[in-house]
Each structure stands twice: as C-alpha cells, then as structure tokens.
mmCIF file of C-alpha atoms in Angstrom:
data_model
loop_
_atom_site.group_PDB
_atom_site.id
_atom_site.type_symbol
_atom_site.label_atom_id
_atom_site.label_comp_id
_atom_site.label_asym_id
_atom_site.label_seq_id
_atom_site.Cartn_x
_atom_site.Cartn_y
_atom_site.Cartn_z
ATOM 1 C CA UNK A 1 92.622 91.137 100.632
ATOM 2 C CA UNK A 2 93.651 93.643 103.406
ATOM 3 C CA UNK A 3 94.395 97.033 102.646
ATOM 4 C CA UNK A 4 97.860 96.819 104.307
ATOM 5 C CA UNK A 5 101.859 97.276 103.099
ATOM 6 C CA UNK A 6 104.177 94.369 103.153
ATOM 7 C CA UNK A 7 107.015 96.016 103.671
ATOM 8 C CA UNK A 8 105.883 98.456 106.457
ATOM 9 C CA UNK A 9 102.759 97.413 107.995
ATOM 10 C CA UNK A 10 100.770 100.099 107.095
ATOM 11 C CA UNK A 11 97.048 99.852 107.503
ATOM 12 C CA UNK A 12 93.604 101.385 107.257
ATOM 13 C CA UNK A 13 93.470 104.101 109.916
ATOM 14 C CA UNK A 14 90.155 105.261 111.301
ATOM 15 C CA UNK A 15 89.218 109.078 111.751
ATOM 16 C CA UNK A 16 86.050 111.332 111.146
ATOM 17 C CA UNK A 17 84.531 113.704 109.132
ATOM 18 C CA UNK A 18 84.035 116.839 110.995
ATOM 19 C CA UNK A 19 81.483 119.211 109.419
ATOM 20 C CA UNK A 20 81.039 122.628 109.611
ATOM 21 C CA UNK A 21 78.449 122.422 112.686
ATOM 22 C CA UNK A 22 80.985 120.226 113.965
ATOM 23 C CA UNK A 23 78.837 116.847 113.285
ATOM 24 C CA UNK A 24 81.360 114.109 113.287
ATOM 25 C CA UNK A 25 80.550 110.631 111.432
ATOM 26 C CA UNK A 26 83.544 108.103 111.094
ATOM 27 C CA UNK A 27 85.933 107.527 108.646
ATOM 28 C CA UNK A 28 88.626 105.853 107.047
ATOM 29 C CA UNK A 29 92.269 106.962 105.914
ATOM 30 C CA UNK A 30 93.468 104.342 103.854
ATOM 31 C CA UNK A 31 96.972 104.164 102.691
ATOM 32 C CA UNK A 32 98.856 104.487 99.195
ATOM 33 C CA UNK A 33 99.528 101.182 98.122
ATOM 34 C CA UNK A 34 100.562 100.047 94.514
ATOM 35 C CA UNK A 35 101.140 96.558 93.758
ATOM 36 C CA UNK A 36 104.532 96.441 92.316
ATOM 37 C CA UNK A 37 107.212 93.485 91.467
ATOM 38 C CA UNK A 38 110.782 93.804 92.478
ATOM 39 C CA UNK A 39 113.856 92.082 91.638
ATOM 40 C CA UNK A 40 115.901 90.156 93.818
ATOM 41 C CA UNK A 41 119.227 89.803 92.299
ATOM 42 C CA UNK A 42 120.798 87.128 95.360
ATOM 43 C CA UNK A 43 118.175 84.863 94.766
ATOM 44 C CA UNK A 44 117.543 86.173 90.833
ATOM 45 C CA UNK A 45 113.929 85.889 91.219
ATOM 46 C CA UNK A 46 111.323 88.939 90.789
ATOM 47 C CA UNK A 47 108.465 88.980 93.934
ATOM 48 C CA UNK A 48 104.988 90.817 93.773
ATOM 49 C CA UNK A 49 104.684 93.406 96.528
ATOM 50 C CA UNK A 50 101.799 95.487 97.691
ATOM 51 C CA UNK A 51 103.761 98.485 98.971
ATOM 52 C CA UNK A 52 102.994 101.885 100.131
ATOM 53 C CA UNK A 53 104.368 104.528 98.052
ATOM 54 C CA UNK A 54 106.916 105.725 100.959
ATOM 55 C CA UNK A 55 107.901 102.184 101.147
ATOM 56 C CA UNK A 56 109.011 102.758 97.479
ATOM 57 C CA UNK A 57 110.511 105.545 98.423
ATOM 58 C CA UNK A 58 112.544 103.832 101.296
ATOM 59 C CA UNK A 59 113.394 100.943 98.521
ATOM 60 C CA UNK A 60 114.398 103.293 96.032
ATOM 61 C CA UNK A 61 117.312 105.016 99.102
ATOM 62 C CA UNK A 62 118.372 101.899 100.590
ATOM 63 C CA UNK A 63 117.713 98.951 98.260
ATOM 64 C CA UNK A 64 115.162 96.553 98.350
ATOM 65 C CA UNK A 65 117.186 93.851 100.130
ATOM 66 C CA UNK A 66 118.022 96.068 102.909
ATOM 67 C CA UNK A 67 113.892 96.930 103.096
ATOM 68 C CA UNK A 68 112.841 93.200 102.900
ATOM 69 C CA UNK A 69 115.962 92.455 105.353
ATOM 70 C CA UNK A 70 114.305 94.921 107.657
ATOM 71 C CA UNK A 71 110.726 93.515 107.465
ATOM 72 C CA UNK A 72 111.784 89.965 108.079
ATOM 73 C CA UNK A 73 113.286 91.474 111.289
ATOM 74 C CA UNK A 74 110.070 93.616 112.238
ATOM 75 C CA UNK A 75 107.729 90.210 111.288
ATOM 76 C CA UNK A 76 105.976 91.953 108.852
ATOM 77 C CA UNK A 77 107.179 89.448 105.858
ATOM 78 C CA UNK A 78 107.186 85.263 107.024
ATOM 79 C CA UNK A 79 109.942 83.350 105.385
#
C-alpha cells in the first residue's frame, strides 16, 4: 500500500542525510499518516481513511464533508 494521504495527496518525499564531513546518502521523509474512520452523517455511513495528521487537523476546522468535498474536486478521492 502507498505511503500517501487520501485526503491531501501527501507522499513520500526524498532528501539526504548530510553528515558532518558533508557526505550526503539519500533519504526519505515520509509523512504522518494514521488510518482513521470518519462519519458521514448525509449518507450515515462511517469510511476508513488513511490521513495525514494535518489533514485531521483541517477535518477537525472545517468538517469532514467540506475536506472530502474538496478532494473529490482536487481528484485525489474517485467517486
């Protein structure tokens, strides 16, 4: 399963580790996600999420129909 939010698209990013002699070998940043289940009082049913923790942030200001409303929009969830 990829290591990447529902909600916001977040994904693995790729960096490196920079030493002290200033060696640099490659990395990976890999985002804060929690699966979590929300419910969805219009259609009173309860969905399964994989969501970064600012996405629950986001959810927990503006409601998690506006969020999902929003990610239909930007593609990143499929009807």
């Amino acid at each position: 399963m990829a290591r990447v939010c529902d909600l916001t698209g977040k994904r693995v990013q790729v960096g490196n580790n920079v030493s002290h002699a200033n060696n640099k070998t490659k990395r990976k940043f890999y985002p804060n996600l929690q699966k979590k289940r929300f419910y969805i009082p219009e259609e009173d049913a309860w969905i399964t999420l994989k969501v970064s923790t600012s996405a629950l942030r986001t959810i927990n200001k503006n409601g998690i129909s506006a969020v999902l409303k929003k990610a239909v929009e930007q593609g990143y969830i499929v009807y």
